[in-house]
XYZ file of C-alpha atoms in Angstrom:
759
model
C 3.003 74.680 -12.543
C 0.061 72.310 -12.542
C -3.452 72.449 -11.215
C -3.259 68.776 -10.367
C -2.418 67.339 -6.984
C 1.227 67.293 -5.812
C 3.471 64.916 -7.790
C 0.778 64.613 -10.493
C 3.180 65.818 -13.165
C 5.579 63.020 -12.270
C 2.762 60.458 -12.313
C 1.595 61.625 -15.733
C 5.130 61.514 -17.075
C 5.498 57.924 -15.847
C 2.099 56.872 -17.116
C 2.910 57.589 -20.753
C 5.886 55.198 -21.075
C 3.970 52.560 -19.173
C 1.038 52.903 -21.589
C 3.443 52.749 -24.536
C 4.974 49.576 -23.147
C 1.525 48.018 -22.760
C 0.588 48.876 -26.356
C 3.934 47.591 -27.606
C 3.508 44.290 -25.766
C 0.017 43.868 -27.229
C 1.245 44.604 -30.770
C 2.582 42.217 -33.391
C 5.911 42.913 -35.067
C 5.581 42.783 -38.849
C 8.169 43.306 -41.569
C 10.230 46.500 -42.078
C 9.799 47.631 -38.483
C 6.009 47.849 -38.824
C 3.776 46.910 -35.875
C 0.111 45.934 -35.823
C -2.149 46.812 -32.906
C -5.727 45.573 -32.492
C -8.160 47.797 -30.600
C -11.703 47.074 -29.480
C -14.175 49.895 -30.261
C -17.607 48.756 -29.014
C -19.465 51.930 -30.077
C -18.640 51.678 -33.818
C -21.762 50.687 -35.736
C -22.056 52.256 -39.203
C -20.215 53.483 -42.261
C -19.862 56.947 -40.755
C -18.095 55.435 -37.741
C -15.701 53.578 -40.033
C -14.862 56.755 -41.938
C -14.363 58.884 -38.823
C -12.179 56.324 -37.024
C -10.020 55.459 -40.015
C -9.514 59.115 -40.966
C -8.526 60.160 -37.430
C -6.089 57.283 -36.913
C -4.554 57.585 -40.387
C -3.718 61.226 -39.586
C -1.518 60.238 -36.622
C 2.243 60.414 -37.256
C 3.680 56.960 -37.892
C 0.369 55.270 -38.765
C 0.528 53.543 -42.154
C -2.926 51.948 -42.198
C -6.106 51.784 -40.108
C -9.006 49.422 -40.807
C -12.298 49.012 -38.946
C -14.230 45.749 -38.758
C -17.859 46.290 -37.740
C -18.589 42.606 -37.135
C -15.982 42.264 -34.393
C -16.002 45.991 -33.408
C -12.242 45.910 -33.895
C -9.782 48.430 -35.329
C -6.526 47.137 -36.807
C -3.774 49.765 -36.879
C -0.401 49.346 -38.564
C 2.273 51.799 -37.558
C 5.974 52.450 -37.864
C 7.397 54.737 -35.166
C 9.808 54.647 -32.192
C 6.852 54.749 -29.788
C 3.188 53.798 -30.347
C 1.007 56.698 -31.565
C -1.816 57.743 -29.189
C -4.538 55.527 -30.652
C -6.757 55.234 -27.593
C -6.580 58.915 -26.640
C -7.441 59.933 -30.206
C -10.473 57.648 -30.324
C -11.621 58.832 -26.895
C -11.540 62.456 -28.089
C -13.463 61.396 -31.188
C -16.217 59.860 -29.069
C -15.296 56.187 -29.537
C -13.961 54.769 -26.254
C -11.428 52.062 -27.087
C -9.189 49.544 -25.355
C -6.585 46.994 -26.368
C -8.092 43.841 -27.835
C -7.441 40.803 -25.660
C -6.654 37.569 -27.534
C -9.591 35.213 -27.305
C -11.592 37.620 -25.133
C -15.239 37.904 -26.069
C -16.940 40.884 -24.506
C -20.616 40.297 -23.742
C -22.721 41.692 -26.557
C -25.776 43.527 -25.235
C -26.570 45.256 -28.522
C -28.826 42.500 -29.851
C -30.972 42.354 -26.711
C -31.266 46.159 -26.746
C -32.322 46.129 -30.399
C -34.890 43.377 -29.840
C -36.431 45.189 -26.862
C -36.535 48.452 -28.826
C -38.055 46.638 -31.807
C -40.750 45.069 -29.601
C -41.675 48.441 -28.059
C -41.738 50.170 -31.453
C -43.795 47.349 -32.991
C -46.345 47.402 -30.144
C -46.647 51.192 -30.290
C -46.827 51.359 -34.087
C -49.551 48.709 -34.337
C -51.743 50.423 -31.759
C -51.227 53.898 -33.225
C -52.021 52.500 -36.681
C -55.332 51.134 -35.382
C -56.207 54.518 -33.978
C -55.108 56.237 -37.197
C -57.384 54.031 -39.276
C -60.355 55.320 -37.307
C -59.200 58.907 -37.772
C -58.608 58.538 -41.507
C -61.985 56.779 -41.849
C -63.744 60.019 -40.864
C -64.184 59.975 -37.109
C -65.956 62.845 -35.383
C -63.759 65.762 -34.280
C -64.013 64.871 -30.579
C -63.166 61.222 -31.255
C -60.339 62.244 -33.588
C -58.804 64.551 -30.957
C -59.103 61.848 -28.300
C -57.383 59.312 -30.552
C -54.631 61.832 -31.337
C -53.957 62.324 -27.619
C -53.970 58.584 -26.995
C -51.548 58.182 -29.903
C -49.310 60.873 -28.415
C -49.308 59.118 -25.032
C -48.314 55.846 -26.723
C -45.786 57.451 -29.073
C -43.875 59.576 -26.535
C -42.399 56.783 -24.371
C -41.950 54.538 -27.419
C -40.060 57.331 -29.182
C -37.748 57.829 -26.211
C -37.098 54.133 -25.616
C -36.960 52.755 -29.171
C -35.403 55.864 -30.691
C -32.482 56.065 -28.272
C -30.567 53.638 -30.499
C -30.456 56.367 -33.157
C -30.552 59.448 -30.918
C -27.511 58.364 -28.923
C -25.460 57.800 -32.057
C -26.579 61.068 -33.656
C -25.789 63.055 -30.498
C -22.329 61.546 -30.213
C -21.632 62.479 -33.817
C -22.909 66.056 -33.511
C -21.174 66.567 -30.168
C -17.831 65.829 -31.802
C -18.496 67.985 -34.847
C -19.394 65.314 -37.374
C -22.454 63.646 -38.848
C -23.621 60.148 -39.683
C -26.669 58.366 -41.076
C -28.456 58.512 -37.739
C -28.536 62.325 -37.785
C -31.153 62.732 -40.570
C -33.089 59.781 -39.134
C -33.230 61.388 -35.688
C -34.138 64.803 -37.071
C -36.900 63.334 -39.216
C -38.404 61.301 -36.368
C -38.258 64.139 -33.849
C -39.715 66.662 -36.308
C -42.542 64.287 -37.234
C -43.408 63.768 -33.571
C -43.082 67.482 -32.706
C -45.291 68.550 -35.603
C -47.860 65.889 -34.697
C -47.896 67.082 -31.099
C -48.359 70.665 -32.292
C -51.270 69.586 -34.511
C -52.827 67.654 -31.641
C -52.641 70.636 -29.286
C -54.288 72.833 -31.923
C -56.925 70.203 -32.744
C -55.814 69.886 -36.371
C -57.293 67.078 -38.480
C -54.013 65.272 -39.164
C -51.125 64.011 -37.028
C -48.175 61.789 -37.931
C -47.434 59.835 -34.784
C -47.866 56.682 -36.871
C -45.186 57.878 -39.322
C -42.634 58.569 -36.581
C -43.072 55.265 -34.758
C -43.506 53.161 -37.905
C -40.286 54.664 -39.252
C -38.495 53.602 -36.064
C -40.042 50.145 -36.273
C -38.844 49.453 -39.815
C -35.441 51.010 -39.214
C -34.999 48.799 -36.184
C -35.906 45.752 -38.278
C -33.141 46.665 -40.726
C -30.610 47.355 -38.004
C -31.475 44.129 -36.178
C -31.070 42.072 -39.342
C -27.761 43.781 -40.040
C -26.610 43.020 -36.502
C -27.731 39.390 -36.777
C -25.721 38.889 -39.959
C -22.665 40.426 -38.345
C -23.320 38.272 -35.287
C -23.164 35.207 -37.517
C -19.797 36.380 -38.785
C -18.698 36.958 -35.180
C -19.878 33.475 -34.218
C -17.533 31.996 -36.810
C -14.692 34.061 -35.372
C -15.656 33.047 -31.833
C -15.694 29.370 -32.844
C -12.110 29.738 -33.995
C -11.094 31.692 -30.905
C -12.599 29.031 -28.615
C -10.117 26.523 -30.004
C -7.363 28.507 -28.350
C -6.058 27.192 -25.025
C -6.117 29.580 -22.068
C -2.688 28.420 -20.921
C -0.286 25.499 -20.686
C 2.142 23.718 -18.374
C 5.624 25.119 -18.926
C 8.724 23.129 -17.934
C 11.160 25.526 -16.244
C 14.946 25.282 -16.248
C 14.952 23.901 -12.704
C 12.776 20.978 -13.801
C 9.576 22.210 -12.154
C 6.326 22.796 -14.006
C 4.309 26.008 -13.883
C 1.021 26.915 -15.507
C 1.272 30.084 -17.595
C -1.495 31.979 -19.412
C -1.196 31.656 -23.177
C -0.223 35.323 -23.535
C 2.908 34.713 -21.421
C 4.194 31.754 -23.438
C 7.258 32.799 -25.427
C 9.203 31.048 -28.213
C 11.791 28.644 -26.807
C 9.688 27.546 -23.831
C 9.132 23.816 -23.277
C 5.466 22.845 -22.874
C 3.776 19.701 -21.550
C 0.606 18.772 -23.424
C -1.738 16.089 -22.090
C -4.206 14.084 -24.168
C -7.353 16.140 -24.680
C -5.550 19.504 -24.569
C -5.639 22.087 -27.324
C -2.241 23.150 -28.632
C -1.752 26.649 -27.123
C 0.850 28.046 -29.560
C 2.645 26.877 -32.674
C 5.399 24.448 -31.705
C 7.545 21.443 -32.556
C 7.228 18.058 -30.861
C 10.455 17.151 -29.063
C 9.185 14.090 -27.187
C 6.183 11.766 -27.345
C 3.865 10.208 -29.880
C 0.189 10.994 -30.363
C -2.638 11.616 -32.829
C -3.761 15.162 -33.555
C -7.157 16.436 -34.663
C -5.903 18.859 -37.334
C -9.253 19.587 -39.001
C -8.647 23.287 -38.394
C -5.614 23.128 -40.687
C -6.497 20.504 -43.271
C -10.288 20.322 -43.062
C -10.014 16.545 -42.671
C -11.478 14.719 -39.675
C -8.971 11.817 -39.846
C -6.447 12.177 -36.957
C -2.878 13.005 -37.960
C -0.103 10.988 -36.256
C 2.772 13.070 -34.834
C 6.145 12.144 -33.384
C 9.321 13.972 -32.422
C 10.057 16.645 -35.014
C 6.437 17.142 -36.088
C 5.149 20.702 -36.323
C 1.915 21.515 -34.473
C -0.353 24.496 -35.075
C -2.190 26.366 -32.339
C -5.839 25.342 -32.094
C -5.315 21.697 -33.062
C -6.333 19.062 -30.503
C -4.063 16.442 -28.944
C -6.080 13.220 -28.901
C -4.244 10.172 -27.596
C -0.918 10.693 -25.831
C 1.197 13.167 -23.841
C 3.562 15.386 -25.820
C 6.435 17.697 -25.010
C 6.594 20.739 -27.285
C 9.059 23.495 -27.988
C 7.110 26.732 -28.560
C 8.075 28.407 -31.833
C 5.707 31.420 -31.769
C 3.742 33.590 -29.381
C -0.036 33.298 -29.133
C -0.656 36.448 -31.157
C 1.627 35.197 -33.960
C 0.190 31.673 -34.061
C -1.598 29.905 -36.898
C -4.902 30.112 -35.000
C -4.690 33.877 -34.609
C -3.775 34.190 -38.288
C -7.028 32.387 -39.105
C -8.997 34.657 -36.756
C -7.433 37.767 -38.247
C -8.190 36.622 -41.780
C -11.828 35.998 -40.892
C -12.124 39.439 -39.286
C -10.399 41.156 -42.202
C -12.881 39.753 -44.714
C -15.339 42.584 -44.065
C -12.780 45.345 -43.648
C -11.595 45.664 -47.230
C -12.204 48.779 -49.258
C -12.835 47.592 -52.779
C -14.046 49.800 -55.596
C -17.749 49.212 -54.901
C -17.408 49.884 -51.204
C -15.417 53.068 -51.792
C -18.156 54.312 -54.117
C -20.897 53.484 -51.602
C -18.978 55.037 -48.689
C -18.289 58.204 -50.659
C -21.935 58.505 -51.700
C -23.161 57.869 -48.145
C -20.727 60.490 -46.831
C -22.135 63.115 -49.217
C -25.728 62.097 -48.560
C -26.097 63.541 -45.055
C -25.456 67.181 -46.018
C -27.322 66.711 -49.319
C -30.361 65.328 -47.475
C -30.429 68.292 -45.077
C -29.987 70.850 -47.867
C -32.669 69.174 -49.987
C -35.164 69.149 -47.118
C -34.374 72.776 -46.262
C -34.689 73.868 -49.913
C -38.011 72.016 -50.130
C -39.279 73.853 -47.053
C -38.243 77.247 -48.480
C -39.758 76.453 -51.877
C -43.125 75.324 -50.539
C -43.184 78.167 -48.042
C -42.713 80.638 -50.879
C -45.248 78.879 -53.090
C -48.053 78.372 -50.582
C -47.235 80.547 -47.598
C -48.263 77.619 -45.377
C -45.690 76.636 -42.761
C -47.692 73.482 -42.061
C -47.597 72.281 -45.669
C -43.931 73.220 -46.106
C -42.912 71.466 -42.897
C -44.877 68.308 -43.702
C -43.333 67.983 -47.150
C -39.836 68.805 -45.846
C -40.159 66.079 -43.205
C -41.257 63.590 -45.876
C -38.219 64.533 -48.003
C -35.917 64.226 -44.998
C -37.225 60.757 -44.200
C -37.454 59.316 -47.711
C -33.924 60.349 -48.739
C -32.104 58.705 -45.812
C -29.077 56.808 -47.279
C -29.548 53.627 -45.222
C -30.028 51.405 -48.272
C -26.907 52.790 -49.928
C -24.887 52.366 -46.744
C -25.940 48.703 -46.497
C -25.599 47.870 -50.207
C -21.971 46.690 -50.147
C -21.122 45.712 -46.533
C -24.134 43.407 -46.191
C -23.046 41.417 -49.253
C -19.470 41.260 -47.959
C -20.597 40.007 -44.547
C -22.764 37.301 -46.124
C -20.004 36.365 -48.589
C -17.403 36.060 -45.812
C -19.748 33.751 -43.924
C -20.480 31.626 -47.001
C -16.768 31.320 -47.779
C -16.041 30.314 -44.188
C -18.741 27.650 -44.351
C -16.984 26.331 -47.464
C -13.624 26.175 -45.676
C -12.224 29.313 -47.322
C -10.815 32.278 -45.406
C -10.745 35.660 -47.138
C -8.302 38.261 -45.854
C -9.720 41.373 -47.518
C -13.170 42.386 -48.728
C -11.541 44.071 -51.724
C -10.115 40.687 -52.761
C -13.671 39.474 -53.330
C -14.142 42.094 -56.047
C -10.777 41.287 -57.642
C -11.538 37.559 -57.586
C -14.795 38.191 -59.460
C -12.809 39.858 -62.262
C -10.270 37.083 -62.953
C -10.167 35.365 -66.352
C -6.979 33.288 -65.994
C -5.952 30.833 -63.260
C -2.300 29.846 -62.799
C -1.497 26.865 -60.590
C 1.708 25.829 -58.924
C 2.141 22.044 -58.845
C 3.864 20.758 -55.714
C 1.723 21.365 -52.644
C -1.046 22.982 -54.713
C -2.186 20.418 -57.275
C -0.655 17.703 -55.127
C -0.622 16.863 -51.425
C 2.368 16.202 -49.225
C 1.515 12.499 -49.396
C 3.917 10.589 -51.685
C 2.706 7.717 -53.836
C 4.737 5.059 -55.615
C 4.872 5.731 -59.365
C 7.703 3.529 -60.631
C 10.365 0.908 -59.957
C 13.572 -0.243 -61.667
C 13.491 -3.117 -62.289
C 9.763 -3.977 -62.219
C 10.175 -6.926 -59.850
C 7.185 -8.248 -57.874
C 9.414 -10.026 -55.338
C 11.455 -6.874 -54.632
C 8.255 -4.884 -54.157
C 6.970 -7.512 -51.694
C 10.208 -7.324 -49.664
C 10.175 -3.518 -49.694
C 6.503 -3.383 -48.659
C 7.110 -5.814 -45.790
C 10.026 -3.713 -44.579
C 8.151 -0.430 -45.021
C 5.283 -1.662 -42.858
C 7.544 -1.183 -39.815
C 8.005 2.582 -40.350
C 5.792 5.669 -40.356
C 7.978 7.572 -42.814
C 5.854 8.948 -45.731
C 7.834 6.926 -48.311
C 7.454 3.787 -46.185
C 3.712 4.271 -45.939
C 3.494 4.721 -49.718
C 5.426 1.490 -50.283
C 3.320 -0.394 -47.740
C 0.151 0.921 -49.404
C 1.354 -0.338 -52.795
C 1.795 -3.800 -51.294
C 2.788 -7.037 -53.041
C 0.791 -8.635 -55.818
C -1.560 -11.463 -54.770
C 0.360 -14.698 -54.398
C 3.679 -12.989 -53.697
C 5.097 -13.574 -50.230
C 7.819 -11.675 -48.407
C 10.519 -13.327 -46.262
C 10.174 -13.409 -42.478
C 12.688 -11.062 -40.902
C 14.726 -12.064 -37.857
C 15.204 -8.453 -36.717
C 14.314 -5.007 -38.012
C 15.683 -1.614 -37.030
C 15.257 1.920 -38.319
C 18.140 4.347 -38.762
C 16.769 7.919 -38.446
C 17.430 9.853 -41.631
C 18.752 6.798 -43.472
C 16.202 3.983 -43.708
C 15.251 0.509 -42.515
C 17.537 -2.487 -41.995
C 16.389 -6.093 -41.630
C 18.073 -9.483 -41.421
C 16.822 -12.860 -42.532
C 19.368 -15.622 -42.338
C 22.585 -14.488 -44.023
C 20.907 -11.694 -45.991
C 20.818 -8.087 -44.752
C 18.241 -5.927 -46.472
C 18.355 -2.152 -46.439
C 15.570 0.119 -47.634
C 16.350 3.823 -47.765
C 18.891 6.296 -49.119
C 21.173 4.959 -51.833
C 24.381 6.246 -50.210
C 23.487 4.342 -47.026
C 21.935 1.171 -48.444
C 24.477 0.377 -51.189
C 28.030 -0.796 -50.607
C 29.187 1.169 -53.678
C 27.515 3.763 -55.946
C 25.503 2.442 -58.911
C 25.404 4.657 -62.001
C 22.332 2.959 -63.475
C 19.973 4.287 -60.791
C 17.379 6.693 -62.179
C 17.971 10.255 -60.990
C 14.318 10.420 -59.968
C 14.632 7.415 -57.655
C 14.061 8.400 -54.029
C 14.432 5.025 -52.244
C 16.444 1.879 -53.010
C 16.255 -1.705 -51.771
C 19.605 -3.451 -51.314
C 20.519 -7.025 -50.317
C 23.947 -7.276 -48.673
C 24.814 -3.904 -50.209
C 23.788 -4.908 -53.750
C 20.950 -3.039 -55.513
C 17.687 -4.998 -55.814
C 15.290 -2.214 -56.854
C 15.019 1.580 -57.008
C 11.643 3.205 -56.336
C 10.308 6.528 -57.606
C 7.622 8.549 -55.824
C 5.435 11.493 -56.618
C 2.938 13.434 -54.560
C -0.696 12.372 -54.525
C -3.028 14.685 -56.476
C -5.532 16.728 -54.525
C -9.096 15.403 -54.361
C -11.471 16.623 -57.096
C -8.550 17.829 -59.221
C -10.166 17.174 -62.601
C -13.527 18.390 -61.385
C -12.045 21.689 -60.203
C -10.318 22.269 -63.550
C -13.517 21.403 -65.416
C -15.544 23.815 -63.264
C -13.046 26.649 -63.836
C -13.109 26.012 -67.570
C -16.917 26.182 -67.506
C -16.601 29.535 -65.745
C -14.639 30.832 -68.723
C -11.172 30.821 -67.126
C -7.987 30.056 -69.045
C -5.874 27.538 -67.110
C -2.144 26.856 -66.944
C 0.431 25.279 -64.643
C 3.742 26.904 -63.688
C 6.066 24.904 -61.467
C 9.691 24.808 -60.442
C 9.523 20.994 -60.470
C 11.211 18.820 -63.121
C 9.655 18.679 -66.566
C 8.635 15.005 -66.483
C 6.642 15.357 -63.250
C 4.847 18.511 -64.400
C 4.210 17.154 -67.901
C 2.507 14.054 -66.496
C -0.098 15.960 -64.519
C -0.541 18.687 -67.177
C -1.122 16.081 -69.890
C -3.647 14.312 -67.690
C -5.514 17.598 -67.169
C -4.994 18.750 -70.791
C -3.692 22.204 -69.850
C -0.530 24.065 -70.930
C 2.380 24.110 -68.508
C 5.829 25.524 -67.788
C 8.311 23.500 -65.740
C 11.537 24.478 -64.023
C 10.455 28.115 -63.659
C 11.885 30.453 -61.030
C 9.890 32.837 -58.794
C 10.933 35.668 -61.115
C 9.599 33.719 -64.111
C 6.201 33.315 -62.425
C 6.026 37.023 -61.607
C 7.060 37.920 -65.153
C 4.328 35.691 -66.589
C 1.700 37.410 -64.434
C 3.001 40.813 -65.551
C 2.835 39.636 -69.173
C -0.805 38.623 -68.742
C -1.632 41.931 -67.048
C -0.045 43.862 -69.942
C -2.285 41.899 -72.311
C -5.360 42.952 -70.323
C -5.861 39.631 -68.549
C -6.437 39.315 -64.820
C -4.786 36.303 -63.250
C -5.571 34.313 -60.131
C -2.406 32.694 -58.746
C -2.853 29.527 -56.675
C 0.343 28.457 -54.910
C 1.728 27.347 -51.586
C 5.506 27.641 -51.329
C 8.007 30.287 -50.349
C 8.894 30.624 -54.027
C 5.252 31.427 -54.856
C 5.022 34.460 -52.545
C 6.153 37.055 -55.158
C 3.688 35.688 -57.714
C 0.872 35.586 -55.127
C 1.509 39.237 -54.302
C 1.768 40.282 -57.974
C -1.391 38.506 -59.183
C -4.738 40.259 -59.527
C -6.008 37.828 -56.865
C -4.363 34.904 -55.092
C -5.177 31.768 -53.124
C -3.116 29.362 -51.027
C -3.882 26.176 -49.072
C -3.702 26.307 -45.279
C -0.721 23.953 -45.470
C 1.249 26.609 -47.357
C 4.353 28.237 -45.933
C 3.732 31.212 -43.638
C 4.965 33.628 -46.303
C 2.596 32.110 -48.854
C -0.411 32.365 -46.543
C 0.479 35.966 -45.727
C 0.812 36.957 -49.396
C -2.420 35.255 -50.527
C -5.812 36.979 -50.561
C -7.675 33.773 -49.702
C -6.679 30.599 -47.845
C -8.598 27.326 -48.228
C -8.595 24.813 -45.369
C -9.683 21.639 -47.174
C -7.579 19.323 -49.310
C -10.086 19.502 -52.167
C -9.148 21.890 -54.973
C -12.847 22.608 -55.511
C -12.256 25.542 -53.164
C -10.909 27.518 -56.145
C -13.985 27.337 -58.442
C -16.232 27.714 -55.394
C -14.513 30.943 -54.404
C -14.623 32.298 -57.971
C -18.319 31.459 -58.365
C -19.215 32.982 -55.014
C -17.181 36.140 -55.724
C -18.961 36.617 -59.035
C -22.320 36.087 -57.355
C -21.421 38.650 -54.686
C -20.339 41.186 -57.315
C -23.651 40.710 -59.110
C -25.633 41.287 -55.902
C -23.561 44.376 -55.033
C -24.296 45.898 -58.434
C -27.987 45.127 -58.000
C -28.001 46.729 -54.549
C -26.221 49.867 -55.753
C -28.555 50.234 -58.740
C -31.591 49.774 -56.519
C -30.355 52.187 -53.815
C -29.569 54.918 -56.329
C -32.649 54.239 -58.427
C -34.885 54.381 -55.367
C -33.707 57.897 -54.551
C -33.883 59.045 -58.172
C -37.558 58.059 -58.237
C -38.606 58.813 -54.653
C -37.007 62.227 -54.071
C -38.770 64.125 -56.885
C -42.111 62.618 -55.849
C -41.523 63.671 -52.237
C -40.417 67.194 -53.232
C -43.551 67.500 -55.366
C -45.609 66.936 -52.212
C -47.146 63.598 -53.179
C -45.712 61.670 -50.210
C -46.829 61.890 -46.603
C -44.352 61.300 -43.759
C -45.958 57.897 -43.169
C -45.505 56.758 -46.770
C -41.953 58.148 -46.715
C -41.186 56.135 -43.578
C -42.494 52.915 -45.103
C -40.723 53.503 -48.436
C -37.357 54.318 -46.909
C -37.488 51.365 -44.517
C -38.597 49.029 -47.289
C -35.594 50.065 -49.402
C -33.215 49.005 -46.619
C -35.011 45.692 -46.164
C -34.861 44.984 -49.900
C -31.085 45.528 -49.906
C -30.619 43.188 -46.922
C -32.911 40.534 -48.406
C -31.052 40.696 -51.706
C -27.713 40.155 -49.937
C -29.118 37.095 -48.173
C -29.757 35.463 -51.567
C -26.031 34.716 -51.882
C -25.501 30.965 -51.681
C -22.422 28.750 -51.543
C -22.031 27.084 -54.968
C -22.179 23.284 -54.939
C -19.167 22.640 -57.139
C -18.108 19.408 -55.397
C -21.394 17.586 -55.904
C -21.458 18.479 -59.591
C -17.906 17.465 -60.449
C -16.899 14.628 -58.142
C -18.038 12.066 -60.664
C -15.397 13.293 -63.109
C -12.534 12.829 -60.664
C -10.433 9.738 -61.382
C -10.364 7.168 -58.583
C -7.183 6.701 -56.606
C -5.045 3.853 -57.955
C -2.905 1.411 -56.018
C 0.483 0.776 -57.638
C 1.447 -2.737 -58.679
C 4.410 -3.839 -60.806
C 2.108 -4.343 -63.780
C 0.997 -0.716 -63.681
C 4.460 0.835 -63.425
C 4.808 1.077 -67.179
C 1.551 3.000 -67.424
C 2.393 5.432 -64.627
C 5.982 6.026 -65.630
C 6.418 9.447 -67.202
C 7.433 9.399 -70.863
């Protein structure tokens, strides 16, 4: 039996599966059957909100993790269950209306305009009431004093209602759902100060504290506005990334017709048409066409990247010059662009040791503040018998002990640090990683893809023949293969000329073939270019040049080192870090770069060897930062105390790493370490100040030496000091200091082969 309308039971029964399907479609499938759902919670605004939301969601069956991000007002929930847990219903009951987060959607933010209007009203009211209070405190006549008190009350009442609603609304929502937050003691203190002042005004008492109530609101609103502005800056970085996402794309259907689909409806396996000037909507592979791509989002470099059939494209990159046909390989929510957005949002959400301490202290503060104020009232009431004196001192205690500074001590630094890292081209996935990064004393580097780029360079030739190099370079100029470009860049020595070719063709996967007279040259794989195998070819040779099937020269390549390689190692050494290289590459290649950098190395190591080395360091009390990029680095990245990977790393590597750097320069590593240590220093300063402030201020207030006005100014000033201290965090200028020590790039010539050849 139901009290609802007829057939309502059936409608409710159908609504639940439909809602589950909607949540499931909006969720990302992770490993081990785990799903991740992103929810938008616009009303979350403080540490108490974070605690309440995360606790309620974590208690749901099937939920493995819940994290709140205040900057984006987003909740990330990971769950493992046959059907989605009731996230939205739970948050609604808790007093936090929520909805599914739409990819790329940016809800209009009215909070800043509301805060600014409230701040303007509070500032206008406080300044005028202060002027009137000066006259009162200067010894005005009783009639004048009473008149000024009434004028102050008329100014304070509407200002209190309008400017204070920011705090009153939050406090009421918390109390209505049986919980408390930082806005509760603030609201009680402000309302009590105004009520007592109104009582004193009615009874023509000499003192009133309208100035304390409104000034307290004014300074609190300054702190909250600054906090919101810093989070808005973090959101602007996220929005800049999200704006690079296409809204949709032309999809080629099986019947040959084209249809425009929103990006959320594009599935892996669909064929997309991309015109010049379009953003890549989802990760995909080029199956037809040739163009240049602005891949600054991925590599940090502004130079366009040429792409042809077979090239991989990441969502958010820009097609510059020609039409392309793509095969989608991922959905929009699983794309590279959304990974970057999620990493930026997650930077503030971590729960490191410092933040756990601050959150725990802030959680205990609300009841402690109320009990302290109540005990102060009882004590002074018993000592003096004056309800007026006891109430005044209790209000001062209630105001001065508000834990705003403690609640802002850690998150403000993390917000600023995430922004500074983003400005330096570094994405941090977890606020807790910032604390771990500050503690590292050893840095372990992989070689291929980490110390080097995926850009081969010519390092040797057998034999060292200038004429053969000239022929190979002339042939290579007709191909865009990475080895061909490296050969063409090496070029012939001055005075050496290459033959004119009658015809040139390229065999995909094999190499280049050219004819000049009776001679047929082949440049490419040995098994294709040579008529019969040659045992004298160096095992490291990647490309051979043959004339009529006979070997002319064999060329060896290695990857180009990352920019600022020596400078980055020098900066890390100056920071007191022990350095070493561990690579699965051959010994000669690793020894060459390790000798050049003068650091110890291990070559030919397996993923298990890397993980074992990190465990060995941990057992010795050392904390290692692992920097790697490949699939084989993922276990070591996960096992290390902290980890970093370039944006060009494999998906598994980027997922396992704590930080991802977008630029080619390896200076990102010492920059991140220096910034993490600076952030840790500021967090410690903020925590010491927030605790020290209360240790000093509370006894003075309990002793009755602080008026509500002084308490309001002191408490607000403590919050502003914490925010100002966090803003002192600056991005270290490692690159400018170390670029001079980086060796210049060298162009290979036959005369230099002997120098470059590994011993």
